[in-house]
């Protein structure tokens, strides 16, 4: 449960920060909220890596990689040095893919616990 909540919180803070960047309203407090969620994510992930099954680890690693890419793209945009495809709108579409990946990750985690999947979810395939 902690890893699921941590991923969700980090993803939420990233989208909030993207909007803050878009508005030109970044403050040290806003940046700290993202960094706090990022640190929490890394800590919870480290714990999960010690107990998660191989199938769940594949999903966790893939989601972590995707979140890291989005984080980097947002930070480059905020610093005024965006990727060629790193506009606000292009990064915003990344969150649709993150949501889909998160649903797949959650389905794999539930299946690993013997709970089956949530209606409408299908497991993601690899990272």
N, CA, C and O atoms as a GROMACS GRO file, in nm:
protein
  508
    1UNK      N    1   0.083  -0.120   0.000
    1UNK     CA    2   0.000   0.000   0.000
    1UNK      C    3   0.087   0.125   0.000
    1UNK      O    4   0.054   0.224  -0.066
    2UNK      N    5   0.197   0.120   0.074
    2UNK     CA    6   0.283   0.238   0.081
    2UNK      C    7   0.342   0.273  -0.055
    2UNK      O    8   0.350   0.390  -0.092
    3UNK      N    9   0.385   0.172  -0.129
    3UNK     CA   10   0.447   0.201  -0.258
    3UNK      C   11   0.343   0.259  -0.354
    3UNK      O   12   0.374   0.351  -0.430
    4UNK      N   13   0.223   0.208  -0.351
    4UNK     CA   14   0.116   0.260  -0.436
    4UNK      C   15   0.088   0.406  -0.400
    4UNK      O   16   0.077   0.491  -0.489
    5UNK      N   17   0.076   0.436  -0.272
    5UNK     CA   18   0.050   0.573  -0.228
    5UNK      C   19   0.166   0.665  -0.261
    5UNK      O   20   0.145   0.780  -0.299
    6UNK      N   21   0.288   0.615  -0.247
    6UNK     CA   22   0.406   0.696  -0.276
    6UNK      C   23   0.415   0.732  -0.424
    6UNK      O   24   0.444   0.846  -0.458
    7UNK      N   25   0.389   0.635  -0.510
    7UNK     CA   26   0.390   0.662  -0.654
    7UNK      C   27   0.283   0.763  -0.690
    7UNK      O   28   0.306   0.854  -0.768
    8UNK      N   29   0.166   0.747  -0.632
    8UNK     CA   30   0.055   0.839  -0.661
    8UNK      C   31   0.088   0.980  -0.614
    8UNK      O   32   0.064   1.077  -0.686
    9UNK      N   33   0.143   0.992  -0.495
    9UNK     CA   34   0.178   1.124  -0.442
    9UNK      C   35   0.284   1.192  -0.528
    9UNK      O   36   0.274   1.311  -0.558
   10UNK      N   37   0.385   1.117  -0.568
   10UNK     CA   38   0.492   1.173  -0.650
   10UNK      C   39   0.436   1.219  -0.785
   10UNK      O   40   0.467   1.329  -0.831
   11UNK      N   41   0.354   1.135  -0.846
   11UNK     CA   42   0.293   1.171  -0.974
   11UNK      C   43   0.207   1.297  -0.959
   11UNK      O   44   0.211   1.385  -1.045
   12UNK      N   45   0.130   1.306  -0.852
   12UNK     CA   46   0.046   1.423  -0.828
   12UNK      C   47   0.130   1.548  -0.808
   12UNK      O   48   0.098   1.653  -0.863
   13UNK      N   49   0.237   1.537  -0.730
   13UNK     CA   50   0.324   1.653  -0.709
   13UNK      C   51   0.391   1.698  -0.838
   13UNK      O   52   0.412   1.817  -0.861
   14UNK      N   53   0.426   1.601  -0.923
   14UNK     CA   54   0.487   1.638  -1.052
   14UNK      C   55   0.389   1.715  -1.140
   14UNK      O   56   0.428   1.816  -1.199
   15UNK      N   57   0.265   1.671  -1.149
   15UNK     CA   58   0.169   1.742  -1.234
   15UNK      C   59   0.138   1.879  -1.174
   15UNK      O   60   0.121   1.977  -1.247
   16UNK      N   61   0.129   1.887  -1.042
   16UNK     CA   62   0.108   2.017  -0.978
   16UNK      C   63   0.223   2.112  -1.007
   16UNK      O   64   0.203   2.230  -1.035
   17UNK      N   65   0.346   2.059  -1.001
   17UNK     CA   66   0.463   2.142  -1.026
   17UNK      C   67   0.468   2.185  -1.173
   17UNK      O   68   0.506   2.298  -1.203
   18UNK      N   69   0.429   2.096  -1.263
   18UNK     CA   70   0.424   2.133  -1.405
   18UNK      C   71   0.332   2.252  -1.425
   18UNK      O   72   0.365   2.345  -1.498
   19UNK      N   73   0.216   2.249  -1.362
   19UNK     CA   74   0.123   2.362  -1.373
   19UNK      C   75   0.182   2.488  -1.310
   19UNK      O   76   0.162   2.598  -1.362
   20UNK      N   77   0.253   2.473  -1.200
   20UNK     CA   78   0.318   2.587  -1.136
   20UNK      C   79   0.423   2.648  -1.228
   20UNK      O   80   0.435   2.770  -1.238
   21UNK      N   81   0.500   2.561  -1.295
   21UNK     CA   82   0.599   2.608  -1.392
   21UNK      C   83   0.528   2.683  -1.505
   21UNK      O   84   0.572   2.790  -1.546
   22UNK      N   85   0.420   2.626  -1.553
   22UNK     CA   86   0.345   2.686  -1.663
   22UNK      C   87   0.295   2.826  -1.625
   22UNK      O   88   0.294   2.917  -1.708
   23UNK      N   89   0.254   2.843  -1.501
   23UNK     CA   90   0.205   2.972  -1.453
   23UNK      C   91   0.318   3.068  -1.419
   23UNK      O   92   0.294   3.186  -1.394
   24UNK      N   93   0.442   3.018  -1.418
   24UNK     CA   94   0.555   3.102  -1.381
   24UNK      C   95   0.555   3.139  -1.234
   24UNK      O   96   0.599   3.247  -1.196
   25UNK      N   97   0.506   3.048  -1.151
   25UNK     CA   98   0.489   3.077  -1.009
   25UNK      C   99   0.571   2.985  -0.919
   25UNK      O  100   0.532   2.959  -0.805
   26UNK      N  101   0.684   2.936  -0.969
   26UNK     CA  102   0.766   2.844  -0.890
   26UNK      C  103   0.830   2.919  -0.773
   26UNK      O  104   0.889   3.026  -0.790
   27UNK      N  105   0.817   2.861  -0.657
   27UNK     CA  106   0.880   2.913  -0.536
   27UNK      C  107   0.964   2.801  -0.475
   27UNK      O  108   0.948   2.685  -0.511
   28UNK      N  109   1.052   2.836  -0.383
   28UNK     CA  110   1.127   2.728  -0.314
   28UNK      C  111   1.033   2.629  -0.245
   28UNK      O  112   1.062   2.509  -0.241
   29UNK      N  113   0.923   2.677  -0.190
   29UNK     CA  114   0.828   2.586  -0.124
   29UNK      C  115   0.764   2.490  -0.224
   29UNK      O  116   0.746   2.372  -0.193
   30UNK      N  117   0.730   2.539  -0.342
   30UNK     CA  118   0.672   2.453  -0.445
   30UNK      C  119   0.772   2.346  -0.488
   30UNK      O  120   0.737   2.229  -0.502
   31UNK      N  121   0.896   2.387  -0.507
   31UNK     CA  122   1.000   2.291  -0.546
   31UNK      C  123   1.022   2.188  -0.435
   31UNK      O  124   1.041   2.070  -0.463
   32UNK      N  125   1.018   2.231  -0.311
   32UNK     CA  126   1.039   2.139  -0.199
   32UNK      C  127   0.929   2.034  -0.190
   32UNK      O  128   0.956   1.920  -0.152
   33UNK      N  129   0.806   2.070  -0.225
   33UNK     CA  130   0.698   1.971  -0.225
   33UNK      C  131   0.729   1.857  -0.322
   33UNK      O  132   0.706   1.740  -0.290
   34UNK      N  133   0.780   1.891  -0.440
   34UNK     CA  134   0.818   1.788  -0.537
   34UNK      C  135   0.933   1.705  -0.484
   34UNK      O  136   0.930   1.582  -0.492
   35UNK      N  137   1.034   1.771  -0.430
   35UNK     CA  138   1.152   1.699  -0.380
   35UNK      C  139   1.116   1.609  -0.262
   35UNK      O  140   1.172   1.500  -0.249
   36UNK      N  141   1.027   1.653  -0.178
   36UNK     CA  142   0.983   1.571  -0.064
   36UNK      C  143   0.911   1.446  -0.115
   36UNK      O  144   0.936   1.336  -0.066
   37UNK      N  145   0.823   1.462  -0.212
   37UNK     CA  146   0.753   1.347  -0.270
   37UNK      C  147   0.852   1.254  -0.339
   37UNK      O  148   0.837   1.132  -0.333
   38UNK      N  149   0.951   1.311  -0.404
   38UNK     CA  150   1.053   1.231  -0.473
   38UNK      C  151   1.136   1.150  -0.373
   38UNK      O  152   1.162   1.031  -0.394
   39UNK      N  153   1.178   1.214  -0.263
   39UNK     CA  154   1.254   1.143  -0.160
   39UNK      C  155   1.171   1.031  -0.098
   39UNK      O  156   1.221   0.920  -0.077
   40UNK      N  157   1.045   1.059  -0.070
   40UNK     CA  158   0.956   0.959  -0.013
   40UNK      C  159   0.941   0.841  -0.111
   40UNK      O  160   0.945   0.725  -0.070
   41UNK      N  161   0.925   0.873  -0.237
   41UNK     CA  162   0.914   0.769  -0.340
   41UNK      C  163   1.037   0.679  -0.340
   41UNK      O  164   1.025   0.556  -0.341
   42UNK      N  165   1.156   0.740  -0.337
   42UNK     CA  166   1.280   0.662  -0.338
   42UNK      C  167   1.292   0.574  -0.213
   42UNK      O  168   1.336   0.459  -0.222
   43UNK      N  169   1.252   0.627  -0.100
   43UNK     CA  170   1.260   0.552   0.025
   43UNK      C  171   1.165   0.432   0.025
   43UNK      O  172   1.203   0.321   0.060
   44UNK      N  173   1.042   0.457  -0.014
   44UNK     CA  174   0.943   0.350  -0.016
   44UNK      C  175   0.979   0.246  -0.123
   44UNK      O  176   0.961   0.126  -0.101
   45UNK      N  177   1.030   0.291  -0.236
   45UNK     CA  178   1.072   0.199  -0.341
   45UNK      C  179   1.185   0.109  -0.292
   45UNK      O  180   1.185  -0.011  -0.319
   46UNK      N  181   1.280   0.166  -0.219
   46UNK     CA  182   1.391   0.086  -0.167
   46UNK      C  183   1.341  -0.025  -0.076
   46UNK      O  184   1.392  -0.137  -0.079
   47UNK      N  185   1.241   0.005   0.006
   47UNK     CA  186   1.183  -0.098   0.092
   47UNK      C  187   1.113  -0.206   0.009
   47UNK      O  188   1.127  -0.325   0.034
   48UNK      N  189   1.036  -0.160  -0.091
   48UNK     CA  190   0.961  -0.255  -0.175
   48UNK      C  191   1.055  -0.347  -0.252
   48UNK      O  192   1.021  -0.463  -0.277
   49UNK      N  193   1.171  -0.297  -0.291
   49UNK     CA  194   1.265  -0.379  -0.366
   49UNK      C  195   1.315  -0.499  -0.287
   49UNK      O  196   1.365  -0.595  -0.346
   50UNK      N  197   1.303  -0.495  -0.157
   50UNK     CA  198   1.349  -0.604  -0.073
   50UNK      C  199   1.243  -0.713  -0.056
   50UNK      O  200   1.276  -0.825  -0.015
   51UNK      N  201   1.117  -0.682  -0.086
   51UNK     CA  202   1.011  -0.780  -0.059
   51UNK      C  203   0.922  -0.810  -0.179
   51UNK      O  204   0.848  -0.908  -0.177
   52UNK      N  205   0.928  -0.730  -0.282
   52UNK     CA  206   0.838  -0.748  -0.397
   52UNK      C  207   0.882  -0.866  -0.484
   52UNK      O  208   1.000  -0.901  -0.491
   53UNK      N  209   0.784  -0.925  -0.548
   53UNK     CA  210   0.812  -1.035  -0.640
   53UNK      C  211   0.879  -0.980  -0.766
   53UNK      O  212   0.880  -0.859  -0.789
   54UNK      N  213   0.935  -1.068  -0.846
   54UNK     CA  214   1.001  -1.027  -0.970
   54UNK      C  215   0.905  -0.955  -1.063
   54UNK      O  216   0.942  -0.856  -1.125
   55UNK      N  217   0.782  -1.004  -1.073
   55UNK     CA  218   0.683  -0.940  -1.162
   55UNK      C  219   0.650  -0.799  -1.115
   55UNK      O  220   0.638  -0.708  -1.197
   56UNK      N  221   0.637  -0.781  -0.986
   56UNK     CA  222   0.607  -0.648  -0.932
   56UNK      C  223   0.728  -0.556  -0.949
   56UNK      O  224   0.712  -0.438  -0.981
   57UNK      N  225   0.847  -0.609  -0.929
   57UNK     CA  226   0.968  -0.527  -0.946
   57UNK      C  227   0.981  -0.474  -1.089
   57UNK      O  228   1.023  -0.360  -1.108
   58UNK      N  229   0.944  -0.552  -1.186
   58UNK     CA  230   0.948  -0.505  -1.326
   58UNK      C  231   0.857  -0.383  -1.340
   58UNK      O  232   0.894  -0.284  -1.403
   59UNK      N  233   0.739  -0.391  -1.282
   59UNK     CA  234   0.644  -0.279  -1.290
   59UNK      C  235   0.694  -0.157  -1.212
   59UNK      O  236   0.685  -0.044  -1.260
   60UNK      N  237   0.747  -0.180  -1.093
   60UNK     CA  238   0.798  -0.069  -1.012
   60UNK      C  239   0.913   0.000  -1.082
   60UNK      O  240   0.920   0.123  -1.085
   61UNK      N  241   1.004  -0.078  -1.139
   61UNK     CA  242   1.119  -0.021  -1.209
   61UNK      C  243   1.074   0.058  -1.332
   61UNK      O  244   1.126   0.167  -1.357
   62UNK      N  245   0.979   0.004  -1.407
   62UNK     CA  246   0.928   0.075  -1.524
   62UNK      C  247   0.860   0.206  -1.488
   62UNK      O  248   0.879   0.307  -1.556
   63UNK      N  249   0.781   0.203  -1.382
   63UNK     CA  250   0.712   0.325  -1.339
   63UNK      C  251   0.812   0.426  -1.286
   63UNK      O  252   0.798   0.546  -1.312
   64UNK      N  253   0.912   0.381  -1.214
   64UNK     CA  254   1.014   0.471  -1.162
   64UNK      C  255   1.090   0.537  -1.276
   64UNK      O  256   1.118   0.657  -1.272
   65UNK      N  257   1.124   0.461  -1.377
   65UNK     CA  258   1.193   0.516  -1.494
   65UNK      C  259   1.106   0.620  -1.562
   65UNK      O  260   1.155   0.728  -1.598
   66UNK      N  261   0.979   0.590  -1.580
   66UNK     CA  262   0.887   0.686  -1.644
   66UNK      C  263   0.874   0.813  -1.562
   66UNK      O  264   0.874   0.923  -1.617
   67UNK      N  265   0.861   0.800  -1.431
   67UNK     CA  266   0.852   0.918  -1.344
   67UNK      C  267   0.980   1.000  -1.349
   67UNK      O  268   0.975   1.123  -1.349
   68UNK      N  269   1.094   0.933  -1.353
   68UNK     CA  270   1.222   1.004  -1.360
   68UNK      C  271   1.234   1.084  -1.488
   68UNK      O  272   1.285   1.196  -1.488
   69UNK      N  273   1.188   1.026  -1.598
   69UNK     CA  274   1.192   1.099  -1.726
   69UNK      C  275   1.104   1.223  -1.721
   69UNK      O  276   1.144   1.330  -1.767
   70UNK      N  277   0.986   1.209  -1.665
   70UNK     CA  278   0.895   1.324  -1.655
   70UNK      C  279   0.954   1.430  -1.562
   70UNK      O  280   0.949   1.549  -1.592
   71UNK      N  281   1.010   1.386  -1.450
   71UNK     CA  282   1.074   1.479  -1.356
   71UNK      C  283   1.182   1.560  -1.428
   71UNK      O  284   1.186   1.683  -1.418
   72UNK      N  285   1.269   1.490  -1.501
   72UNK     CA  286   1.377   1.558  -1.573
   72UNK      C  287   1.322   1.658  -1.674
   72UNK      O  288   1.371   1.770  -1.683
   73UNK      N  289   1.222   1.618  -1.749
   73UNK     CA  290   1.164   1.706  -1.851
   73UNK      C  291   1.103   1.831  -1.787
   73UNK      O  292   1.116   1.941  -1.840
   74UNK      N  293   1.037   1.814  -1.674
   74UNK     CA  294   0.976   1.929  -1.606
   74UNK      C  295   1.085   2.021  -1.552
   74UNK      O  296   1.074   2.143  -1.565
   75UNK      N  297   1.189   1.965  -1.494
   75UNK     CA  298   1.295   2.048  -1.439
   75UNK      C  299   1.369   2.125  -1.549
   75UNK      O  300   1.405   2.241  -1.531
   76UNK      N  301   1.391   2.060  -1.662
   76UNK     CA  302   1.453   2.131  -1.775
   76UNK      C  303   1.364   2.244  -1.823
   76UNK      O  304   1.413   2.353  -1.853
   77UNK      N  305   1.233   2.221  -1.830
   77UNK     CA  306   1.139   2.326  -1.870
   77UNK      C  307   1.144   2.441  -1.770
   77UNK      O  308   1.148   2.558  -1.809
   78UNK      N  309   1.144   2.408  -1.642
   78UNK     CA  310   1.146   2.511  -1.538
   78UNK      C  311   1.275   2.593  -1.543
   78UNK      O  312   1.273   2.713  -1.516
   79UNK      N  313   1.385   2.531  -1.578
   79UNK     CA  314   1.514   2.599  -1.587
   79UNK      C  315   1.530   2.679  -1.716
   79UNK      O  316   1.629   2.749  -1.735
   80UNK      N  317   1.430   2.669  -1.806
   80UNK     CA  318   1.436   2.743  -1.931
   80UNK      C  319   1.516   2.673  -2.039
   80UNK      O  320   1.552   2.735  -2.140
   81UNK      N  321   1.544   2.546  -2.020
   81UNK     CA  322   1.621   2.468  -2.115
   81UNK      C  323   1.545   2.340  -2.151
   81UNK      O  324   1.595   2.230  -2.129
   82UNK      N  325   1.424   2.354  -2.207
   82UNK     CA  326   1.341   2.235  -2.230
   82UNK      C  327   1.396   2.145  -2.340
   82UNK      O  328   1.468   2.190  -2.430
   83UNK      N  329   1.361   2.018  -2.332
   83UNK     CA  330   1.389   1.925  -2.441
   83UNK      C  331   1.318   1.977  -2.566
   83UNK      O  332   1.224   2.054  -2.555
   84UNK      N  333   1.363   1.934  -2.686
   84UNK     CA  334   1.295   1.976  -2.808
   84UNK      C  335   1.145   1.945  -2.806
   84UNK      O  336   1.064   2.018  -2.862
   85UNK      N  337   1.108   1.835  -2.741
   85UNK     CA  338   0.966   1.801  -2.728
   85UNK      C  339   0.920   1.819  -2.583
   85UNK      O  340   0.836   1.743  -2.534
   86UNK      N  341   0.975   1.919  -2.517
   86UNK     CA  342   0.950   1.938  -2.374
   86UNK      C  343   0.866   2.058  -2.339
   86UNK      O  344   0.889   2.122  -2.236
   87UNK      N  345   0.769   2.091  -2.423
   87UNK     CA  346   0.679   2.201  -2.389
   87UNK      C  347   0.581   2.157  -2.280
   87UNK      O  348   0.569   2.039  -2.250
   88UNK      N  349   0.514   2.253  -2.223
   88UNK     CA  350   0.413   2.224  -2.122
   88UNK      C  351   0.313   2.121  -2.174
   88UNK      O  352   0.287   2.020  -2.108
   89UNK      N  353   0.257   2.146  -2.292
   89UNK     CA  354   0.155   2.056  -2.346
   89UNK      C  355   0.209   1.917  -2.375
   89UNK      O  356   0.141   1.818  -2.352
   90UNK      N  357   0.332   1.909  -2.425
   90UNK     CA  358   0.390   1.778  -2.453
   90UNK      C  359   0.417   1.701  -2.325
   90UNK      O  360   0.394   1.580  -2.319
   91UNK      N  361   0.466   1.769  -2.224
   91UNK     CA  362   0.489   1.701  -2.095
   91UNK      C  363   0.356   1.663  -2.032
   91UNK      O  364   0.345   1.557  -1.970
   92UNK      N  365   0.257   1.748  -2.046
   92UNK     CA  366   0.125   1.718  -1.988
   92UNK      C  367   0.070   1.587  -2.044
   92UNK      O  368   0.004   1.512  -1.972
   93UNK      N  369   0.096   1.559  -2.172
   93UNK     CA  370   0.048   1.432  -2.228
   93UNK      C  371   0.120   1.312  -2.168
   93UNK      O  372   0.067   1.201  -2.169
   94UNK      N  373   0.241   1.333  -2.115
   94UNK     CA  374   0.313   1.224  -2.048
   94UNK      C  375   0.232   1.170  -1.931
   94UNK      O  376   0.244   1.052  -1.897
   95UNK      N  377   0.152   1.255  -1.870
   95UNK     CA  378   0.076   1.212  -1.753
   95UNK      C  379  -0.036   1.115  -1.788
   95UNK      O  380  -0.077   1.035  -1.703
   96UNK      N  381  -0.085   1.120  -1.910
   96UNK     CA  382  -0.182   1.019  -1.955
   96UNK      C  383  -0.114   0.883  -1.957
   96UNK      O  384  -0.169   0.783  -1.910
   97UNK      N  385   0.007   0.880  -2.011
   97UNK     CA  386   0.082   0.754  -2.016
   97UNK      C  387   0.120   0.707  -1.875
   97UNK      O  388   0.118   0.588  -1.847
   98UNK      N  389   0.155   0.802  -1.787
   98UNK     CA  390   0.186   0.764  -1.649
   98UNK      C  391   0.065   0.702  -1.581
   98UNK      O  392   0.078   0.603  -1.508
   99UNK      N  393  -0.052   0.759  -1.605
   99UNK     CA  394  -0.174   0.706  -1.545
   99UNK      C  395  -0.200   0.564  -1.594
   99UNK      O  396  -0.233   0.476  -1.514
  100UNK      N  397  -0.185   0.541  -1.724
  100UNK     CA  398  -0.206   0.407  -1.779
  100UNK      C  399  -0.104   0.308  -1.723
  100UNK      O  400  -0.138   0.195  -1.690
  101UNK      N  401   0.020   0.352  -1.712
  101UNK     CA  402   0.125   0.265  -1.656
  101UNK      C  403   0.094   0.235  -1.510
  101UNK      O  404   0.111   0.122  -1.465
  102UNK      N  405   0.049   0.335  -1.436
  102UNK     CA  406   0.016   0.316  -1.294
  102UNK      C  407  -0.097   0.215  -1.279
  102UNK      O  408  -0.092   0.130  -1.191
  103UNK      N  409  -0.198   0.224  -1.364
  103UNK     CA  410  -0.308   0.128  -1.356
  103UNK      C  411  -0.257  -0.014  -1.382
  103UNK      O  412  -0.298  -0.108  -1.315
  104UNK      N  413  -0.168  -0.029  -1.480
  104UNK     CA  414  -0.110  -0.160  -1.507
  104UNK      C  415  -0.026  -0.210  -1.392
  104UNK      O  416  -0.033  -0.328  -1.355
  105UNK      N  417   0.054  -0.121  -1.333
  105UNK     CA  418   0.137  -0.157  -1.219
  105UNK      C  419   0.049  -0.203  -1.103
  105UNK      O  420   0.077  -0.304  -1.038
  106UNK      N  421  -0.056  -0.129  -1.077
  106UNK     CA  422  -0.147  -0.163  -0.968
  106UNK      C  423  -0.213  -0.298  -0.993
  106UNK      O  424  -0.230  -0.376  -0.900
  107UNK      N  425  -0.251  -0.325  -1.116
  107UNK     CA  426  -0.313  -0.454  -1.149
  107UNK      C  427  -0.216  -0.569  -1.123
  107UNK      O  428  -0.256  -0.672  -1.069
  108UNK      N  429  -0.090  -0.553  -1.161
  108UNK     CA  430   0.011  -0.657  -1.137
  108UNK      C  431   0.031  -0.676  -0.987
  108UNK      O  432   0.042  -0.789  -0.939
  109UNK      N  433   0.035  -0.566  -0.913
  109UNK     CA  434   0.052  -0.575  -0.768
  109UNK      C  435  -0.066  -0.649  -0.704
  109UNK      O  436  -0.047  -0.734  -0.616
  110UNK      N  437  -0.187  -0.617  -0.747
  110UNK     CA  438  -0.306  -0.683  -0.692
  110UNK      C  439  -0.306  -0.832  -0.727
  110UNK      O  440  -0.337  -0.916  -0.643
  111UNK      N  441  -0.271  -0.862  -0.850
  111UNK     CA  442  -0.267  -1.003  -0.892
  111UNK      C  443  -0.162  -1.078  -0.810
  111UNK      O  444  -0.184  -1.193  -0.772
  112UNK      N  445  -0.049  -1.014  -0.784
  112UNK     CA  446   0.057  -1.076  -0.704
  112UNK      C  447   0.010  -1.107  -0.563
  112UNK      O  448   0.054  -1.204  -0.501
  113UNK      N  449  -0.080  -1.024  -0.513
  113UNK     CA  450  -0.137  -1.047  -0.380
  113UNK      C  451  -0.253  -1.146  -0.382
  113UNK      O  452  -0.310  -1.178  -0.277
  114UNK      N  453  -0.288  -1.193  -0.502
  114UNK     CA  454  -0.399  -1.286  -0.514
  114UNK      C  455  -0.535  -1.219  -0.515
  114UNK      O  456  -0.637  -1.284  -0.491
  115UNK      N  457  -0.536  -1.090  -0.542
  115UNK     CA  458  -0.660  -1.015  -0.539
  115UNK      C  459  -0.723  -0.997  -0.677
  115UNK      O  460  -0.832  -0.942  -0.688
  116UNK      N  461  -0.656  -1.042  -0.779
  116UNK     CA  462  -0.706  -1.022  -0.915
  116UNK      C  463  -0.687  -0.877  -0.954
  116UNK      O  464  -0.621  -0.801  -0.884
  117UNK      N  465  -0.743  -0.839  -1.066
  117UNK     CA  466  -0.727  -0.702  -1.112
  117UNK      C  467  -0.854  -0.625  -1.087
  117UNK      O  468  -0.961  -0.682  -1.066
  118UNK      N  469  -0.842  -0.494  -1.089
  118UNK     CA  470  -0.954  -0.405  -1.076
  118UNK      C  471  -1.024  -0.400  -1.211
  118UNK      O  472  -0.957  -0.404  -1.314
  119UNK      N  473  -1.156  -0.394  -1.212
  119UNK     CA  474  -1.231  -0.390  -1.339
  119UNK      C  475  -1.177  -0.285  -1.431
  119UNK      O  476  -1.155  -0.170  -1.392
  120UNK      N  477  -1.155  -0.325  -1.555
  120UNK     CA  478  -1.107  -0.231  -1.656
  120UNK      C  479  -0.956  -0.218  -1.663
  120UNK      O  480  -0.904  -0.148  -1.751
  121UNK      N  481  -0.884  -0.283  -1.572
  121UNK     CA  482  -0.738  -0.274  -1.575
  121UNK      C  483  -0.678  -0.395  -1.644
  121UNK      O  484  -0.732  -0.506  -1.637
  122UNK      N  485  -0.568  -0.371  -1.708
  122UNK     CA  486  -0.491  -0.482  -1.762
  122UNK      C  487  -0.346  -0.458  -1.728
  122UNK      O  488  -0.301  -0.343  -1.729
  123UNK      N  489  -0.271  -0.563  -1.698
  123UNK     CA  490  -0.131  -0.544  -1.661
  123UNK      C  491  -0.050  -0.481  -1.773
  123UNK      O  492  -0.070  -0.512  -1.890
  124UNK      N  493   0.041  -0.392  -1.735
  124UNK     CA  494   0.133  -0.333  -1.831
  124UNK      C  495   0.236  -0.439  -1.868
  124UNK      O  496   0.262  -0.532  -1.792
  125UNK      N  497   0.292  -0.425  -1.984
  125UNK     CA  498   0.394  -0.519  -2.030
  125UNK      C  499   0.530  -0.452  -2.019
  125UNK      O  500   0.563  -0.366  -2.100
  126UNK      N  501   0.609  -0.491  -1.923
  126UNK     CA  502   0.747  -0.446  -1.908
  126UNK      C  503   0.763  -0.297  -1.891
  126UNK      O  504   0.664  -0.224  -1.882
  127UNK      N  505   0.889  -0.249  -1.887
  127UNK     CA  506   0.917  -0.108  -1.862
  127UNK      C  507   0.896  -0.022  -1.979
  127UNK      O  508   0.916   0.099  -1.971
   0.00000   0.00000   0.00000
